[in-house]
Every structure is written in structure tokens, then in C-alpha cells.
Amino acid sequence: MKKLISAVLALSLTLSLAACAGNPSSESQSTAEESSSVATDSSEDATAETGATGEVLSYDEYMAADVDTLVTVEAYVQAKQSWWEDKATIYAQDEDGAYFFYDMACSEEDYEKLTPGTCIRVTGYKTIWSGEVELMEATFEFVDGADTFVATPLDVTDLLGTEELIDHQNQLVSFTGLTVAPSTDANGEEAAFLYGWDGSGTEGDDLYFNVSYNGETYTFLVESYLCDSTTEVYSAVKNLEIGQTIDAEGFLYWYEGVNPHITSVTVAE
């Protein structure tokens, strides 16, 4: 859904600027927001232009901050979703909670340095998109001398269907004992997974699949920017069968409800 929205917005922008500025390019990303393309090498200057670095907030302070507030946090990279035109999208976490940094200004050279466990200080605007709390229009800097931290997946299976689940938004989580439920495409055909949210996609697109637990059904997603068609999880989901019992891991993304970005799937024996 977000990629479709981004594509429409990008097309509109191109048409409106063609007469006076040529044909600008635009990334079809997971949300419709835009951000600065300032390279990270000048991140401190860019941060000063957008406000000031400000005091580093704890995770609880970040979550309590008003929407559209300029905030600064420190967190540890857990995974990289994408890099495009000096912008990076990152999953990050600390001991208290997790963050989603969308289209953060980042040079390609610095993107290669954003390995799991790396501590970064990020300044940007807190935003909520369809329930997903994220930081956008952000700049960052590496925290010299910081420790590293790689999260262990938190089992949130028993929190499915509860109000407490959202408290772990964007964290690396695991699920056990889920049942693969039918997914239905736009033509009413059932399958164990769909290319795209409505089945209209093709190989290489996001994979959507349904799982059931305690009588409720949830939609999970293999985000193709995060785990493309060459990854083990992409192949594993393509081989799922309705009725199988599976365990899964991924990042607890939110889109109008829980919509995890899955990074690992194992069929229970």
C-alpha cells in the first residue's frame, strides 16, 4: 500500500515540474514522506539547519513527545531496509525500545558502515503514519566509542490480539506456533501467499501472507527492500502451504494494526 501511494505521488511531482525543471526521479519507498538528501558527512550542519540537535531523549521520552516534534535519540542499528539517493531507511533499537528511521540523510559510504550493533545519534521529526511511529527528515552521526548492541528476538506470540503488543512496535520479535491461513487475491482466489497486498504483483515484489493464532488472523509481510527475492525467507514464504504450522521472526512494524516485516520463517516439524 505505501509503495503504491509513493508511486502515485512521485508521478504527480514529475508532471508538475517537467516544464521548468526536467524529470526528477523519485524512490518508490514504504511510505509517502519526503526527506532531505544531505550526506551524512555534513550531518551536524544539516541538523543545525533543521533546528538543533537538542537533548538526547530516552525511548519513553521519545514516545511521549508530540507528533511533528524535532527530537534527538540514540539507538543501535539492527537492520537496513534500503538506501536510495543519499537516503537510508533503518530499523534500530536499544535496551528499552525500537525505532524506525525513514529516509534518513545518509551517504552511500556511511550506509555501508551502518552494520548491526552500530550506535548512531539521530535528529528528526517524530511522525505517525497509519499507526506506525517513525522518525523522518532525519540526519545522523556515529557515536564514537559507544558499545554495540544487537537485540535478541522477543517472543510476543501471546501478545497477539492484545493492547500490549503495540508497546513493542519496531522491535525484533518472534512468533511461534502460527498456522498459515488462506490469503485471497482481488479475483477471489486463495493461496498461501500473495505477490503484493492484493496478489497483483510479481516475483521480486513484497510477499503478503496470513497466519492465525487463537482464532484470529493476522497479515505478515516480507518487505522486498529488506529481504529481496534472493533471501531464504523470501523462498520460504513462497513454499508455504495453507494449514502448516510455522515460527517466524521479524520487526514489529505497524500499518493499521500489526503488520510485521518478517525476516525468518521456519516450518514446524
Short mmCIF file of C-alpha atoms in Angstrom, two decimals:
data_model
loop_
_atom_site.label_atom_id
_atom_site.label_comp_id
_atom_site.label_asym_id
_atom_site.label_seq_id
_atom_site.Cartn_x
_atom_site.Cartn_y
_atom_site.Cartn_z
CA MET A 1 0.00 0.00 0.00
CA LYS A 2 2.70 2.52 0.95
CA LYS A 3 4.71 1.74 -2.18
CA LEU A 4 1.62 2.30 -4.35
CA ILE A 5 0.95 5.66 -2.65
CA SER A 6 4.59 6.70 -3.12
CA ALA A 7 4.49 5.82 -6.80
CA VAL A 8 1.36 7.94 -7.39
CA LEU A 9 2.84 10.90 -5.52
CA ALA A 10 6.14 10.59 -7.39
CA LEU A 11 4.29 10.61 -10.76
CA SER A 12 2.32 13.72 -9.77
CA LEU A 13 5.52 15.51 -8.74
CA THR A 14 7.23 14.64 -12.01
CA LEU A 15 4.36 16.01 -14.13
CA SER A 16 4.12 19.25 -12.18
CA LEU A 17 7.87 20.06 -12.51
CA ALA A 18 8.53 18.82 -16.04
CA ALA A 19 8.01 22.21 -17.74
CA CYS A 20 10.63 24.07 -15.69
CA ALA A 21 12.97 21.56 -14.11
CA GLY A 22 13.20 18.47 -16.27
CA ASN A 23 12.31 14.98 -14.98
CA PRO A 24 13.20 14.49 -11.30
CA SER A 25 13.49 10.92 -10.07
CA SER A 26 11.72 9.61 -7.00
CA GLU A 27 12.12 6.46 -4.89
CA SER A 28 9.16 4.14 -4.55
CA GLN A 29 9.56 3.50 -0.84
CA SER A 30 7.50 2.11 2.01
CA THR A 31 5.91 5.50 2.89
CA ALA A 32 4.90 8.68 1.04
CA GLU A 33 7.01 11.08 3.10
CA GLU A 34 9.97 13.06 1.69
CA SER A 35 13.24 13.91 3.41
CA SER A 36 16.46 15.83 2.85
CA SER A 37 19.17 14.23 0.70
CA VAL A 38 22.00 15.80 2.70
CA ALA A 39 25.03 13.49 3.01
CA THR A 40 25.89 12.24 6.46
CA ASP A 41 29.39 13.72 6.27
CA SER A 42 27.71 17.09 6.85
CA SER A 43 25.04 15.78 9.23
CA GLU A 44 25.90 18.20 12.03
CA ASP A 45 25.44 21.22 9.74
CA ALA A 46 22.20 19.79 8.36
CA THR A 47 20.90 19.20 11.85
CA ALA A 48 21.64 22.82 12.79
CA GLU A 49 19.62 24.00 9.79
CA THR A 50 16.57 21.96 10.79
CA GLY A 51 16.53 23.04 14.39
CA ALA A 52 19.40 21.99 16.70
CA THR A 53 20.49 18.65 17.96
CA GLY A 54 18.73 19.07 21.30
CA GLU A 55 18.91 16.81 24.30
CA VAL A 56 19.06 13.08 23.60
CA LEU A 57 15.75 11.58 24.64
CA SER A 58 15.20 8.20 26.24
CA TYR A 59 12.85 5.84 24.44
CA ASP A 60 10.00 6.67 26.84
CA GLU A 61 10.58 10.39 26.34
CA TYR A 62 10.60 9.89 22.57
CA MET A 63 7.29 8.03 22.66
CA ALA A 64 5.79 10.72 24.89
CA ALA A 65 6.90 13.56 22.59
CA ASP A 66 4.26 15.28 20.48
CA VAL A 67 3.89 14.33 16.82
CA ASP A 68 5.89 16.60 14.46
CA THR A 69 8.31 17.47 17.25
CA LEU A 70 12.01 17.72 16.38
CA VAL A 71 13.72 15.12 18.57
CA THR A 72 17.11 13.52 19.05
CA VAL A 73 17.62 9.88 20.04
CA GLU A 74 20.46 7.40 20.23
CA ALA A 75 19.95 3.81 19.13
CA TYR A 76 21.71 0.80 17.65
CA VAL A 77 21.27 -0.30 14.06
CA GLN A 78 19.54 -3.69 13.78
CA ALA A 79 18.88 -3.92 10.04
CA LYS A 80 19.00 -1.80 6.89
CA GLN A 81 15.93 -1.71 4.69
CA SER A 82 17.19 0.41 1.82
CA TRP A 83 19.42 3.17 0.51
CA TRP A 84 18.49 5.46 -2.36
CA GLU A 85 19.67 8.92 -3.46
CA ASP A 86 21.52 9.61 -0.20
CA LYS A 87 18.61 8.45 1.97
CA ALA A 88 18.54 5.36 4.18
CA THR A 89 15.73 3.52 5.97
CA ILE A 90 16.86 1.79 9.14
CA TYR A 91 15.49 -0.43 11.93
CA ALA A 92 17.14 0.49 15.22
CA GLN A 93 16.75 -0.49 18.86
CA ASP A 94 18.13 -0.02 22.35
CA GLU A 95 17.54 -1.84 25.62
CA ASP A 96 14.21 -0.04 26.13
CA GLY A 97 12.53 0.08 22.74
CA ALA A 98 12.87 0.32 18.98
CA TYR A 99 12.80 2.92 16.22
CA PHE A 100 12.12 3.15 12.50
CA PHE A 101 14.23 5.81 10.76
CA TYR A 102 12.65 6.54 7.38
CA ASP A 103 14.61 8.22 4.56
CA MET A 104 17.39 9.41 6.87
CA ALA A 105 20.03 11.53 5.14
CA CYS A 106 22.99 9.21 4.55
CA SER A 107 25.82 8.94 2.04
CA GLU A 108 26.39 5.60 0.34
CA GLU A 109 29.76 5.35 2.06
CA ASP A 110 28.21 5.80 5.51
CA TYR A 111 25.40 3.40 4.65
CA GLU A 112 27.98 0.64 4.34
CA LYS A 113 29.16 1.45 7.86
CA LEU A 114 25.69 1.03 9.37
CA THR A 115 26.28 -2.55 10.45
CA PRO A 116 24.14 -4.29 13.10
CA GLY A 117 25.02 -3.08 16.57
CA THR A 118 26.38 0.32 15.47
CA CYS A 119 25.31 3.22 17.72
CA ILE A 120 24.04 6.37 15.98
CA ARG A 121 22.59 9.67 17.17
CA VAL A 122 19.61 10.72 15.05
CA THR A 123 17.73 14.02 14.89
CA GLY A 124 14.45 14.29 13.01
CA TYR A 125 10.72 14.74 13.27
CA LYS A 126 8.59 12.21 15.11
CA THR A 127 5.79 11.11 12.78
CA ILE A 128 2.90 8.65 12.88
CA TRP A 129 1.78 7.05 9.60
CA SER A 130 -1.22 4.70 9.82
CA GLY A 131 -0.23 3.79 13.36
CA GLU A 132 3.49 3.40 12.67
CA VAL A 133 5.67 5.69 14.81
CA GLU A 134 8.75 6.71 12.85
CA LEU A 135 11.42 9.39 12.61
CA MET A 136 11.71 11.23 9.31
CA GLU A 137 13.51 14.20 7.74
CA ALA A 138 16.39 13.00 9.89
CA THR A 139 20.15 13.39 9.96
CA PHE A 140 22.54 11.24 11.95
CA GLU A 141 26.07 10.90 13.25
CA PHE A 142 28.05 7.93 14.52
CA VAL A 143 28.57 7.84 18.30
CA ASP A 144 32.31 7.40 18.75
CA GLY A 145 33.40 4.93 21.40
CA ALA A 146 29.90 3.58 22.02
CA ASP A 147 29.25 -0.04 22.87
CA THR A 148 27.47 -2.26 20.37
CA PHE A 149 24.04 -3.80 20.89
CA VAL A 150 22.23 -6.44 18.84
CA ALA A 151 18.75 -7.31 20.07
CA THR A 152 17.58 -10.83 20.85
CA PRO A 153 14.13 -11.53 19.37
CA LEU A 154 11.37 -11.07 21.95
CA ASP A 155 8.64 -13.73 21.79
CA VAL A 156 5.36 -11.79 21.50
CA THR A 157 3.15 -14.67 20.39
CA ASP A 158 0.92 -14.44 23.45
CA LEU A 159 0.53 -10.69 22.93
CA LEU A 160 -1.17 -11.11 19.54
CA GLY A 161 -4.64 -9.61 19.81
CA THR A 162 -3.82 -7.62 22.95
CA GLU A 163 -3.37 -3.88 23.52
CA GLU A 164 0.11 -4.52 24.91
CA LEU A 165 1.50 -5.66 21.56
CA ILE A 166 1.93 -2.12 20.21
CA ASP A 167 4.24 -1.33 23.16
CA HIS A 168 6.86 -3.39 21.30
CA GLN A 169 6.44 -1.64 17.96
CA ASN A 170 9.50 -1.88 15.67
CA GLN A 171 11.32 -4.31 17.98
CA LEU A 172 12.88 -7.51 16.72
CA VAL A 173 10.32 -10.14 17.75
CA SER A 174 9.46 -13.79 17.28
CA PHE A 175 6.24 -15.77 16.91
CA THR A 176 5.75 -19.49 17.50
CA GLY A 177 3.03 -21.96 16.65
CA LEU A 178 1.24 -19.90 13.99
CA THR A 179 -0.97 -21.53 11.37
CA VAL A 180 -0.72 -20.47 7.73
CA ALA A 181 -4.18 -19.17 6.78
CA PRO A 182 -5.55 -18.59 3.26
CA SER A 183 -4.85 -15.28 1.56
CA THR A 184 -7.36 -14.12 -1.04
CA ASP A 185 -6.41 -12.05 -4.08
CA ALA A 186 -8.51 -9.47 -5.92
CA ASN A 187 -10.06 -12.24 -8.04
CA GLY A 188 -11.19 -14.25 -5.04
CA GLU A 189 -8.51 -16.91 -5.49
CA GLU A 190 -6.97 -18.38 -2.33
CA ALA A 191 -3.26 -19.01 -1.83
CA ALA A 192 -0.70 -19.41 0.95
CA PHE A 193 0.87 -16.06 -0.02
CA LEU A 194 0.35 -13.16 -2.41
CA TYR A 195 2.71 -11.06 -4.50
CA GLY A 196 1.71 -7.62 -3.29
CA TRP A 197 -1.14 -6.89 -0.89
CA ASP A 198 -3.80 -7.85 -3.47
CA GLY A 199 -1.94 -10.51 -5.43
CA SER A 200 -1.34 -8.25 -8.44
CA GLY A 201 2.45 -8.24 -8.06
CA THR A 202 5.14 -10.47 -9.48
CA GLU A 203 8.39 -12.12 -8.42
CA GLY A 204 10.53 -9.63 -6.51
CA ASP A 205 7.60 -7.72 -5.01
CA ASP A 206 6.60 -7.81 -1.34
CA LEU A 207 5.12 -11.11 -0.15
CA TYR A 208 1.98 -10.99 1.97
CA PHE A 209 0.73 -13.99 3.90
CA ASN A 210 -1.86 -14.63 6.58
CA VAL A 211 -1.41 -16.51 9.82
CA SER A 212 -3.90 -17.45 12.50
CA TYR A 213 -3.46 -17.72 16.25
CA ASN A 214 -6.13 -18.26 18.91
CA GLY A 215 -8.87 -17.90 16.33
CA GLU A 216 -7.64 -14.54 14.96
CA THR A 217 -5.97 -13.90 11.60
CA TYR A 218 -3.04 -11.52 11.04
CA THR A 219 -1.26 -10.34 7.91
CA PHE A 220 2.51 -10.68 7.83
CA LEU A 221 4.83 -9.26 5.19
CA VAL A 222 8.20 -9.96 3.63
CA GLU A 223 9.31 -6.43 2.72
CA SER A 224 11.24 -6.84 -0.52
CA TYR A 225 13.58 -3.90 0.18
CA LEU A 226 14.59 -5.55 3.45
CA CYS A 227 14.57 -9.19 2.27
CA ASP A 228 14.60 -9.46 -1.50
CA SER A 229 13.85 -12.46 -3.71
CA THR A 230 17.34 -13.91 -3.20
CA THR A 231 16.90 -14.35 0.58
CA GLU A 232 15.99 -17.53 2.44
CA VAL A 233 12.86 -16.02 3.98
CA TYR A 234 11.52 -14.98 0.57
CA SER A 235 11.91 -18.53 -0.71
CA ALA A 236 10.49 -20.00 2.50
CA VAL A 237 7.28 -17.97 2.24
CA LYS A 238 6.86 -18.90 -1.44
CA ASN A 239 6.93 -22.57 -0.36
CA LEU A 240 4.36 -22.25 2.41
CA GLU A 241 1.20 -24.33 2.37
CA ILE A 242 -2.14 -23.46 3.92
CA GLY A 243 -2.54 -25.23 7.25
CA GLN A 244 1.17 -25.52 8.04
CA THR A 245 2.43 -24.55 11.48
CA ILE A 246 5.30 -22.07 11.41
CA ASP A 247 7.59 -20.00 13.61
CA ALA A 248 8.67 -16.55 12.43
CA GLU A 249 10.93 -13.63 13.31
CA GLY A 250 10.93 -10.04 12.15
CA PHE A 251 10.44 -6.39 13.03
CA LEU A 252 7.12 -5.41 14.59
CA TYR A 253 6.08 -2.85 12.00
CA TRP A 254 2.61 -1.32 12.20
CA TYR A 255 0.15 -0.48 9.41
CA GLU A 256 -3.46 -0.02 10.51
CA GLY A 257 -2.62 -2.73 13.03
CA VAL A 258 0.20 -5.21 13.44
CA ASN A 259 1.99 -5.87 10.13
CA PRO A 260 5.39 -7.41 10.93
CA HIS A 261 8.24 -7.24 8.43
CA ILE A 262 9.30 -10.88 8.58
CA THR A 263 12.96 -11.87 8.22
CA SER A 264 12.81 -15.60 9.03
CA VAL A 265 10.20 -18.37 8.67
CA THR A 266 10.57 -21.96 9.81
CA VAL A 267 8.03 -24.71 9.24
CA ALA A 268 7.47 -26.68 12.43
CA GLU A 269 8.24 -30.35 12.16
#
